[in-house]
Amino acid sequence: MARQKLVFLFCLPVITCFLVLSLAHSTTSAQGSLCSDFVFPNDKVFASCTVLPCLDSFLHWTHNPSSSTLHIAYRHTQVSPSTWVAWGINPISIGMIGTQAIVAYPKPDGTMVVFTSPISHYEIQLREGNLSFPVSDLSASYFNNEMILFVVIELPENTTSVNHVWQHGPVFGSNLGMHQVSRNHLQSMGALDLSSGQDSTSAQVSLCSDFVFPNNRVFASCTVLPYLDSFLHWTHNASSSTLHIAYRHTQVSSSTWVAWGINPFSIGMIGTQAIVAYPKPDGTVVVFTSPISRYEIQLREGNLSFPVSDLSASYFNNEMLIFVVIELPENTTSVNHVWQHGPVFGSNLGMHQVARNHLQSIGALDLSSGQASTSTQGSSCSDFVFPNDKVFASCTVLPYLDSFLHWTHNASSSTLHIAYRHTQVSSSTWVAWGINPISIGMIGTQAIVAYPKPDGTVVVFTSPISRYGTQLREGNLSFPVSDLSASYFDNEMIIFVVTELPKNTTSVNHVWQHGPVSGSNLGMHQVSRNHLQSMGTLDLSSGQASTSDEGRFFERN
């Protein structure tokens, strides 16, 4: 079985080893080592390689226009031996229905089952059957938690693009179970441009537009919300200034409340006029309105700042549906909205989590175009109050690992004041943030590392990373730092530091990460996509941050 060309590093117990690879961009113009450098066991070579945006997958492919064939190697990483994987082409539409799939899974004896499966309707069981186009050279392999499917597909002549879908789910003996319906699974689809060798991810998911409501209601617009496994169906009636809403929140247990609301005053939670619902043990659903005027644990019933009607909610199969009609001011063209969920303890509604998915579940609806957009700023960033009343000029919601960066650049003194907040970390976790003054990625990063000890104190130290396999050792950085400290409270680590930069510095590359702690031993971080892409750039002039699409990331042996 093929192995990636990785260097295996043996680490002492008290250190963390970093192995660096190049990140593959989603087009062939910026291929990284996980794509372009992968060596297949039979020395097959493919013209294009795509890092798929969901489900830890890669697609290697070659289109031969003269023979109208598409040669595919689909790699699905981080899968257990009790998992099926599938990749397929949908020749008739975007989404699952109509997909002509290749399915594979490993058997307990180590052999592979691989078969074709046309998907004509929603069902639990993937069934073997002929596809709508010829296929050949079909095979699959499984090694080191990675599944690879090989297939050659015969396409109609002059085909220039194809829609594709990929997925995984559980295996119970010889029965293939249903995949999850979290956002990663619902958006694992895209399009291959056979002429350019590029891939794009579809922004539409059939679970949105094809959903059939029990009362046969129909809505003009449907939005796949980017966080918390939610969907918003809505119709704006300009003549009556009403907004008809069906908010669907999937993957919620019977001990969960959900909420959706409009904020007529600002972006974020404070000021939101919310609809809240939760199921009771007897199967009925409680639904009420709740104006949110301040941060507090308990959602309280009260009148909203605008009239509502036809308020109802239902709960079935781990999905909550909220229906409401909202009367808006005349000539309203857009509204800010918020959605959320949290735990229920009896009749008490607990606080939602403060992970990034929960903190960024805000956006805007353009009532004229029927389009929705997601806000890039979360109230938990700009509204955060530090215990020592420190204030920072800029705040960035980092796109990975539930983290926030507060920062102030003082050009006159060439200093950068940092508060790095890493949420949702247990007391057995280390976190790190650093600047790379020489390149993008790990090598050269000048890092600040912190972790809590069992006695409640926090260890914080500087660690320069100078080469492949560099150990997280304490050492001086390449630039002066001062006011270094860290705190840990309520599953949140905060690192404070002031860095002295070279004069006239206008931007810096930065990296952030976390991993496990066992006693005083710092273990290796995970290698999921969130961990591999936790890097970006700070523009010191504008106060804006961007995320790198290329560069290096951390990998473990």
Coordinates of C-alpha atoms in Angstrom, one line a residue, residues 20-556:
V20 CA 6.1 19.9 8.2
L21 CA 4.4 19.4 4.9
S22 CA 3.3 21.8 2.2
L23 CA -0.4 22.6 2.1
A24 CA -2.2 21.8 -1.1
H25 CA -4.4 24.6 -2.4
S26 CA -7.7 23.6 -4.0
T27 CA -6.4 24.3 -7.5
T28 CA -3.4 22.8 -9.4
S29 CA -1.6 26.1 -9.4
A30 CA -0.7 25.8 -5.7
Q31 CA -0.3 22.1 -5.0
G32 CA 1.2 21.0 -1.7
S33 CA 3.0 17.9 -0.7
L34 CA -0.1 16.0 0.5
C35 CA -1.4 16.1 -3.0
S36 CA 1.4 16.5 -5.6
D37 CA 4.0 14.5 -3.7
F38 CA 1.8 11.5 -2.8
V39 CA 3.3 8.3 -4.3
F40 CA 0.8 5.6 -5.3
P41 CA 1.9 1.9 -5.0
N42 CA 1.7 1.3 -8.7
D43 CA 3.5 4.5 -9.6
K44 CA 0.3 6.0 -11.1
V45 CA 0.5 9.7 -11.9
F46 CA -2.4 12.1 -12.2
A47 CA -2.4 15.5 -13.9
S48 CA -4.5 17.3 -11.2
C49 CA -4.8 17.0 -7.5
T50 CA -7.4 18.7 -5.3
V51 CA -7.6 19.1 -1.5
L52 CA -11.3 18.6 -1.0
P53 CA -12.7 21.1 1.5
C54 CA -14.6 18.6 3.6
L55 CA -14.1 15.2 5.2
D56 CA -10.3 15.0 5.1
S57 CA -10.2 13.9 1.4
F58 CA -8.1 14.4 -1.7
L59 CA -8.9 13.8 -5.3
H60 CA -6.3 12.9 -7.9
W61 CA -7.5 12.9 -11.5
T62 CA -6.6 13.0 -15.2
H63 CA -8.9 13.8 -18.0
N64 CA -8.1 12.4 -21.4
P65 CA -10.3 14.3 -24.0
S66 CA -9.3 12.1 -26.9
S67 CA -10.7 9.0 -25.2
S68 CA -13.3 10.8 -23.1
T69 CA -12.1 9.1 -20.0
L70 CA -11.6 10.4 -16.5
H71 CA -9.0 8.6 -14.4
I72 CA -9.7 8.9 -10.7
A73 CA -7.9 8.2 -7.4
Y74 CA -10.0 9.3 -4.5
R75 CA -8.2 9.3 -1.1
H76 CA -10.2 9.6 2.1
T77 CA -8.0 9.9 5.2
Q78 CA -8.7 9.6 8.9
V79 CA -11.2 6.7 8.5
S80 CA -11.5 3.8 10.8
P81 CA -11.8 0.2 9.6
S82 CA -15.5 0.2 10.4
T83 CA -16.2 3.0 7.9
W84 CA -17.4 3.0 4.3
V85 CA -16.4 5.8 1.9
A86 CA -17.9 6.8 -1.4
W87 CA -17.1 9.1 -4.3
G88 CA -19.2 9.7 -7.4
I89 CA -20.3 11.8 -10.3
N90 CA -23.8 13.3 -10.6
P91 CA -24.4 13.7 -14.3
I92 CA -27.9 15.3 -13.9
S93 CA -27.8 17.8 -11.0
I94 CA -25.9 19.0 -8.0
G95 CA -26.3 16.9 -4.8
M96 CA -26.8 13.3 -3.8
I97 CA -29.9 12.3 -5.8
G98 CA -28.7 11.1 -9.2
T99 CA -25.1 10.5 -8.1
Q100 CA -23.3 7.5 -9.7
A101 CA -21.1 6.4 -6.8
I102 CA -18.2 4.1 -6.1
V103 CA -18.4 2.6 -2.6
A104 CA -15.8 0.8 -0.6
Y105 CA -15.1 -0.6 2.8
P106 CA -12.7 -2.9 4.5
K107 CA -13.8 -6.4 5.8
P108 CA -12.5 -7.8 9.1
D109 CA -10.2 -10.1 7.2
G110 CA -8.4 -7.2 5.6
T111 CA -9.9 -7.6 2.1
M112 CA -11.8 -4.8 0.4
V113 CA -15.3 -4.6 -0.8
V114 CA -15.8 -2.2 -3.7
F115 CA -18.9 -1.7 -5.8
T116 CA -20.8 0.7 -7.9
S117 CA -24.1 2.2 -6.6
P118 CA -26.5 4.5 -8.4
I119 CA -28.4 6.7 -5.9
S120 CA -31.9 7.5 -7.1
H121 CA -33.5 8.5 -3.9
Y122 CA -32.9 9.1 -0.2
E123 CA -32.4 5.8 1.6
I124 CA -30.2 4.3 4.4
Q125 CA -28.7 1.4 2.5
L126 CA -26.3 1.8 -0.4
R127 CA -27.2 -0.8 -2.9
E128 CA -25.0 -2.3 -5.6
G129 CA -26.0 -1.6 -9.2
N130 CA -24.9 -0.5 -12.6
L131 CA -24.0 3.1 -13.2
S132 CA -25.4 5.3 -16.0
F133 CA -21.9 5.3 -17.7
P134 CA -19.2 2.7 -18.2
V135 CA -16.4 2.3 -15.6
S136 CA -13.3 0.2 -15.6
D137 CA -10.2 -0.6 -13.5
L138 CA -12.2 -0.4 -10.3
S139 CA -10.3 -1.2 -7.1
A140 CA -9.8 0.0 -3.6
S141 CA -7.2 -0.2 -0.8
Y142 CA -7.1 0.5 2.9
F143 CA -4.0 1.2 5.0
N144 CA -3.1 3.4 7.9
N145 CA -6.6 4.8 8.2
E146 CA -6.7 5.9 4.6
M147 CA -9.0 4.6 1.9
I148 CA -8.1 4.9 -1.8
L149 CA -10.6 4.3 -4.6
F150 CA -9.3 3.9 -8.2
V151 CA -11.6 4.0 -11.2
V152 CA -11.6 5.0 -14.9
I153 CA -14.9 6.6 -16.0
E154 CA -16.0 6.9 -19.6
L155 CA -17.7 10.3 -20.1
P156 CA -19.9 11.6 -23.0
E157 CA -17.8 13.2 -25.7
N158 CA -17.0 16.9 -25.2
T159 CA -17.7 16.8 -21.5
T160 CA -16.1 19.9 -20.0
S161 CA -17.1 19.7 -16.3
V162 CA -18.7 17.2 -13.9
N163 CA -20.4 17.5 -10.5
H164 CA -19.0 15.2 -7.9
V165 CA -19.9 14.1 -4.4
W166 CA -17.9 12.3 -1.6
Q167 CA -19.0 10.8 1.7
H168 CA -18.4 8.4 4.5
G169 CA -20.4 6.5 7.1
P170 CA -20.4 3.6 9.5
V171 CA -20.3 -0.1 8.8
F172 CA -22.1 -2.6 11.0
G173 CA -20.9 -6.1 9.8
S174 CA -22.0 -6.1 6.1
N175 CA -24.6 -3.3 6.7
L176 CA -23.7 0.2 5.6
G177 CA -25.2 2.8 7.9
M178 CA -26.4 6.3 7.2
H179 CA -23.7 9.1 7.1
Q180 CA -24.0 12.0 9.5
V181 CA -25.9 15.1 8.5
S182 CA -23.5 17.7 10.0
R183 CA -22.4 20.5 7.7
N184 CA -19.2 18.8 6.6
H185 CA -21.2 15.9 5.3
L186 CA -23.9 18.0 3.7
Q187 CA -21.5 20.2 1.8
S188 CA -19.2 17.5 0.5
M189 CA -19.9 18.2 -3.2
G190 CA -18.3 20.3 -5.9
A191 CA -17.5 20.5 -9.6
L192 CA -14.5 19.6 -11.6
D193 CA -13.5 21.8 -14.6
L194 CA -12.0 19.2 -16.9
S195 CA -10.5 21.9 -19.1
S196 CA -8.6 23.9 -16.5
G197 CA -8.0 21.0 -14.0
Q198 CA -9.6 23.0 -11.2
D199 CA -12.3 22.1 -8.6
S200 CA -14.9 24.3 -7.0
T201 CA -17.3 23.4 -4.1
S202 CA -21.0 23.8 -4.6
A203 CA -22.7 26.3 -2.4
Q204 CA -26.1 24.6 -2.7
V205 CA -27.1 21.5 -0.9
S206 CA -30.1 19.5 -1.9
L207 CA -31.2 19.0 1.7
C208 CA -32.1 22.7 1.6
S209 CA -34.0 23.2 -1.6
D210 CA -35.5 19.8 -1.7
F211 CA -36.8 19.7 1.8
V212 CA -40.5 19.0 2.1
F213 CA -42.3 20.4 5.1
P214 CA -45.0 18.3 6.7
N215 CA -47.7 20.9 6.0
N216 CA -46.5 21.4 2.4
R217 CA -45.4 24.9 3.0
V218 CA -43.2 26.5 0.3
F219 CA -40.6 29.2 0.8
A220 CA -39.0 31.4 -1.8
S221 CA -35.4 31.2 -0.5
C222 CA -33.4 28.6 1.3
T223 CA -30.0 29.1 2.9
V224 CA -27.6 26.5 4.2
L225 CA -26.4 28.3 7.3
P226 CA -22.6 28.0 7.7
Y227 CA -22.6 26.9 11.4
L228 CA -24.5 24.6 13.8
D229 CA -26.1 22.3 11.1
S230 CA -28.9 24.6 10.4
F231 CA -31.1 25.8 7.5
L232 CA -33.2 28.9 7.0
H233 CA -36.2 28.8 4.7
W234 CA -37.8 32.2 4.1
T235 CA -40.2 34.3 2.0
H236 CA -40.3 38.1 2.1
N237 CA -43.6 39.7 1.2
A238 CA -42.7 43.3 0.4
S239 CA -46.4 44.4 0.0
S240 CA -47.3 43.3 3.5
S241 CA -43.8 43.9 5.0
T242 CA -43.8 40.4 6.4
L243 CA -41.0 37.8 6.6
H244 CA -42.2 34.2 6.7
I245 CA -39.6 32.0 8.4
A246 CA -39.0 28.2 8.8
Y247 CA -35.8 27.7 10.8
R248 CA -34.5 24.1 10.8
H249 CA -31.8 23.0 13.3
T250 CA -30.6 19.5 12.8
Q251 CA -28.6 17.1 14.9
V252 CA -30.1 18.3 18.2
S253 CA -30.9 16.0 21.1
S254 CA -34.1 16.1 23.1
S255 CA -32.3 17.9 25.9
T256 CA -31.4 20.9 23.7
W257 CA -32.9 24.3 23.1
V258 CA -32.6 26.1 19.8
A259 CA -33.1 29.7 18.9
W260 CA -33.3 32.0 15.9
G261 CA -33.9 35.7 15.8
I262 CA -33.5 39.1 14.2
N263 CA -31.3 41.8 15.6
P264 CA -32.8 45.1 14.4
F265 CA -30.1 47.2 16.1
S266 CA -26.7 45.7 15.4
I267 CA -24.7 42.6 14.5
G268 CA -24.4 40.0 17.3
M269 CA -26.4 38.7 20.2
I270 CA -27.2 41.9 22.2
G271 CA -30.4 43.3 20.9
T272 CA -31.6 40.1 19.2
Q273 CA -35.3 39.5 19.2
A274 CA -35.3 35.7 19.4
I275 CA -37.7 32.7 19.0
V276 CA -36.7 29.9 21.4
A277 CA -37.9 26.3 21.4
Y278 CA -37.2 23.1 23.2
P279 CA -38.8 19.7 23.5
K280 CA -40.3 18.5 26.8
P281 CA -40.1 14.9 28.1
D282 CA -43.7 14.3 27.2
G283 CA -43.0 15.1 23.5
T284 CA -44.6 18.5 23.4
V285 CA -42.5 21.5 22.3
V286 CA -42.2 24.8 24.2
V287 CA -41.8 27.8 22.0
F288 CA -41.6 31.4 23.1
T289 CA -40.2 34.9 22.2
S290 CA -37.2 36.3 24.1
P291 CA -35.7 39.7 23.7
I292 CA -32.0 39.6 24.5
S293 CA -30.8 42.9 26.1
R294 CA -27.7 41.7 27.9
Y295 CA -25.4 38.7 28.5
E296 CA -27.1 36.2 30.8
I297 CA -27.4 32.5 31.2
Q298 CA -31.2 32.3 31.3
L299 CA -33.3 32.9 28.2
R300 CA -36.4 34.7 29.5
E301 CA -39.8 35.0 27.8
G302 CA -40.9 38.5 26.8
N303 CA -42.4 40.5 24.0
L304 CA -40.3 41.4 21.0
S305 CA -39.8 44.8 19.5
F306 CA -41.9 43.9 16.5
P307 CA -45.1 41.9 16.0
V308 CA -45.0 38.2 15.3
S309 CA -47.7 35.7 14.4
D310 CA -48.2 32.0 13.4
L311 CA -45.5 31.0 16.0
S312 CA -45.0 27.2 16.3
A313 CA -42.3 24.6 16.6
S314 CA -41.9 20.8 16.1
Y315 CA -39.3 18.3 17.0
F316 CA -38.8 15.0 15.2
N317 CA -35.8 12.8 14.4
N318 CA -33.3 15.1 16.1
E319 CA -34.5 18.1 14.1
M320 CA -36.2 21.2 15.5
L321 CA -38.4 23.3 13.2
I322 CA -39.5 26.8 14.2
F323 CA -42.1 28.6 12.2
V324 CA -42.9 32.3 12.5
V325 CA -44.2 35.3 10.6
I326 CA -42.5 38.6 11.4
E327 CA -43.9 42.1 10.6
L328 CA -41.1 44.3 9.5
P329 CA -40.9 48.1 9.2
E330 CA -41.9 49.2 5.7
N331 CA -39.2 49.3 3.0
T332 CA -36.9 47.0 5.0
T333 CA -34.3 45.6 2.6
S334 CA -32.1 43.6 4.9
V335 CA -32.0 42.1 8.4
N336 CA -29.3 40.8 10.7
H337 CA -30.1 37.4 12.1
V338 CA -28.7 35.0 14.8
W339 CA -29.1 31.3 15.5
Q340 CA -28.0 29.2 18.4
H341 CA -28.5 26.1 20.6
G342 CA -27.7 25.1 24.1
P343 CA -28.5 22.5 26.8
V344 CA -31.8 22.0 28.7
F345 CA -31.8 20.9 32.3
G346 CA -35.4 20.2 33.2
S347 CA -37.1 23.5 32.5
N348 CA -33.8 25.5 32.8
L349 CA -32.1 26.6 29.6
G350 CA -28.3 26.5 30.0
M351 CA -25.6 28.6 28.4
H352 CA -24.6 27.7 24.8
Q353 CA -20.9 26.8 24.1
V354 CA -18.4 29.4 23.2
A355 CA -16.8 27.5 20.4
R356 CA -16.3 29.3 17.1
N357 CA -19.4 27.6 15.5
H358 CA -21.5 29.2 18.3
L359 CA -19.8 32.5 18.3
Q360 CA -20.0 33.1 14.5
S361 CA -23.6 31.9 14.0
I362 CA -24.7 35.4 12.8
G363 CA -25.4 36.8 9.4
A364 CA -27.6 39.0 7.2
L365 CA -30.5 38.4 4.9
D366 CA -30.8 40.5 1.8
L367 CA -34.6 40.6 1.3
S368 CA -34.4 42.1 -2.2
S369 CA -32.2 39.4 -3.7
G370 CA -33.1 36.5 -1.4
Q371 CA -29.5 35.9 -0.6
A372 CA -27.9 35.4 2.8
S373 CA -24.4 36.4 4.0
T374 CA -22.4 35.5 7.1
S375 CA -20.9 38.2 9.3
T376 CA -17.2 37.9 9.8
Q377 CA -17.3 39.6 13.2
G378 CA -18.7 37.9 16.3
S379 CA -19.7 39.8 19.4
S380 CA -17.5 37.5 21.5
C381 CA -14.5 39.1 19.9
S382 CA -15.2 42.9 20.0
D383 CA -17.2 42.8 23.2
F384 CA -14.8 40.6 25.2
V385 CA -13.8 42.2 28.5
F386 CA -10.4 41.2 29.8
P387 CA -10.0 40.8 33.6
N388 CA -7.3 43.5 33.7
D389 CA -9.4 45.9 31.6
K390 CA -6.8 45.8 28.7
V391 CA -8.1 47.2 25.5
F392 CA -6.9 46.3 22.0
A393 CA -7.4 48.1 18.7
S394 CA -8.2 45.1 16.6
C395 CA -9.9 41.8 17.2
T396 CA -9.9 38.8 14.8
V397 CA -12.1 35.7 14.9
L398 CA -9.5 33.2 13.8
P399 CA -11.0 30.8 11.3
Y400 CA -9.8 27.6 13.0
L401 CA -9.5 26.0 16.5
D402 CA -12.0 28.2 18.3
S403 CA -9.5 31.1 18.8
F404 CA -9.5 34.9 18.8
L405 CA -6.6 37.3 18.4
H406 CA -6.8 40.8 20.1
W407 CA -3.9 43.0 19.0
T408 CA -2.7 46.6 18.9
H409 CA 0.2 47.8 16.7
N410 CA 2.1 50.8 18.0
A411 CA 4.0 52.0 14.9
S412 CA 6.0 54.7 16.9
S413 CA 7.5 52.1 19.2
S414 CA 7.4 49.2 16.7
T415 CA 5.6 47.0 19.2
L416 CA 2.8 44.6 18.8
H417 CA 0.6 44.0 21.9
I418 CA -1.1 40.6 21.7
A419 CA -3.9 38.8 23.6
Y420 CA -4.4 35.3 22.1
R421 CA -7.6 33.6 23.3
H422 CA -8.0 29.9 22.7
T423 CA -11.4 28.6 23.8
Q424 CA -12.8 25.1 24.4
V425 CA -9.6 23.7 25.7
S426 CA -9.5 21.3 28.6
S427 CA -7.0 21.5 31.5
S428 CA -4.9 18.9 29.8
T429 CA -4.2 20.9 26.7
W430 CA -1.3 23.1 25.6
V431 CA -1.9 26.1 23.3
A432 CA 0.6 28.1 21.2
W433 CA 0.6 31.3 19.1
G434 CA 3.6 32.7 17.3
I435 CA 5.0 34.9 14.5
N436 CA 7.0 33.7 11.6
P437 CA 9.3 36.5 10.5
I438 CA 10.8 34.6 7.6
S439 CA 8.0 32.7 5.8
I440 CA 4.5 31.2 6.0
G441 CA 4.1 28.1 8.2
M442 CA 5.9 26.5 11.0
I443 CA 9.6 26.6 10.1
G444 CA 10.9 29.9 11.5
T445 CA 7.9 30.5 13.9
Q446 CA 8.8 32.2 17.1
A447 CA 6.1 30.7 19.4
I448 CA 4.6 31.4 22.8
V449 CA 3.5 28.2 24.5
A450 CA 1.3 27.8 27.5
Y451 CA -0.4 25.0 29.5
P452 CA -2.1 24.7 32.9
K453 CA -0.6 22.6 35.6
P454 CA -2.7 20.4 38.0
D455 CA -2.1 22.9 40.8
G456 CA -3.9 25.6 38.8
T457 CA -0.8 27.6 37.8
V458 CA 0.0 28.1 34.1
V459 CA 3.4 27.4 32.5
V460 CA 4.2 29.9 29.7
F461 CA 7.5 30.0 27.7
T462 CA 9.0 31.0 24.4
S463 CA 10.0 28.4 21.8
P464 CA 11.8 29.2 18.5
I465 CA 11.1 26.6 15.8
S466 CA 14.1 26.5 13.5
R467 CA 13.9 23.2 11.6
Y468 CA 12.0 20.1 10.7
G469 CA 11.4 18.0 13.7
T470 CA 12.1 21.0 16.0
Q471 CA 11.2 20.1 19.6
L472 CA 9.0 22.5 21.6
R473 CA 12.0 23.6 23.7
E474 CA 12.1 26.8 25.7
G475 CA 14.5 29.3 24.2
N476 CA 15.0 32.9 23.2
L477 CA 13.1 34.2 20.2
S478 CA 14.6 36.2 17.3
F479 CA 13.0 39.4 18.6
P480 CA 12.5 40.8 22.1
V481 CA 9.3 40.1 24.0
S482 CA 8.0 41.5 27.2
D483 CA 5.0 41.3 29.5
L484 CA 4.7 37.6 28.9
S485 CA 1.9 35.9 30.9
A486 CA -1.0 33.4 30.5
S487 CA -4.2 32.5 32.3
Y488 CA -6.6 29.6 32.2
F489 CA -10.2 29.8 33.3
D490 CA -13.5 28.2 32.3
N491 CA -11.8 26.2 29.5
E492 CA -10.2 29.2 27.9
M493 CA -6.5 30.0 27.7
I494 CA -5.3 33.5 27.2
I495 CA -1.7 34.4 26.3
F496 CA -0.5 38.0 26.7
V497 CA 2.7 39.2 25.1
V498 CA 4.3 42.4 23.7
T499 CA 6.6 41.8 20.8
E500 CA 9.2 44.3 19.5
L501 CA 9.2 44.3 15.7
P502 CA 11.7 45.7 13.2
K503 CA 10.9 49.3 12.3
N504 CA 8.5 49.9 9.4
T505 CA 7.1 46.4 9.7
T506 CA 3.7 46.4 7.9
S507 CA 2.6 42.8 8.2
V508 CA 3.4 39.6 10.0
N509 CA 2.7 35.9 9.4
H510 CA 1.2 34.1 12.4
V511 CA 0.4 30.5 13.5
W512 CA -1.7 29.1 16.3
Q513 CA -2.2 25.5 17.6
H514 CA -3.1 23.3 20.5
G515 CA -2.4 19.7 21.6
P516 CA -2.7 17.3 24.6
V517 CA -0.8 17.5 27.9
S518 CA -0.1 14.4 30.0
G519 CA 1.5 15.5 33.2
S520 CA 4.4 17.7 32.0
N521 CA 4.6 16.0 28.6
L522 CA 3.3 17.9 25.6
G523 CA 1.8 15.6 23.1
M524 CA 1.3 16.0 19.4
H525 CA -1.7 18.0 18.0
Q526 CA -4.3 16.4 15.7
V527 CA -3.9 16.4 12.0
S528 CA -7.4 17.4 11.0
R529 CA -7.8 20.2 8.5
N530 CA -8.6 22.8 11.3
H531 CA -5.1 22.1 12.8
L532 CA -3.3 22.0 9.4
Q533 CA -4.6 25.4 8.3
S534 CA -4.3 27.4 11.5
M535 CA -2.1 30.1 10.0
G536 CA -2.6 33.6 8.5
T537 CA -1.3 37.1 8.1
L538 CA -1.9 40.3 10.1
D539 CA -1.9 43.6 8.2
L540 CA -0.6 46.0 10.8
S541 CA -1.6 49.1 8.8
S542 CA -5.2 48.2 8.2
G543 CA -5.8 46.2 11.4
Q544 CA -7.2 43.3 9.2
A545 CA -6.3 39.6 9.3
S546 CA -6.3 37.1 6.5
T547 CA -5.9 33.4 6.3
S548 CA -3.2 31.8 4.3
D549 CA -4.3 29.4 1.5
E550 CA -0.7 28.1 1.0
G551 CA 2.3 27.5 3.1
R552 CA 3.3 25.0 5.7
F553 CA 1.5 23.2 8.4
F554 CA 2.1 20.8 11.3
E555 CA 1.9 17.0 10.8
R556 CA 2.7 14.2 13.1

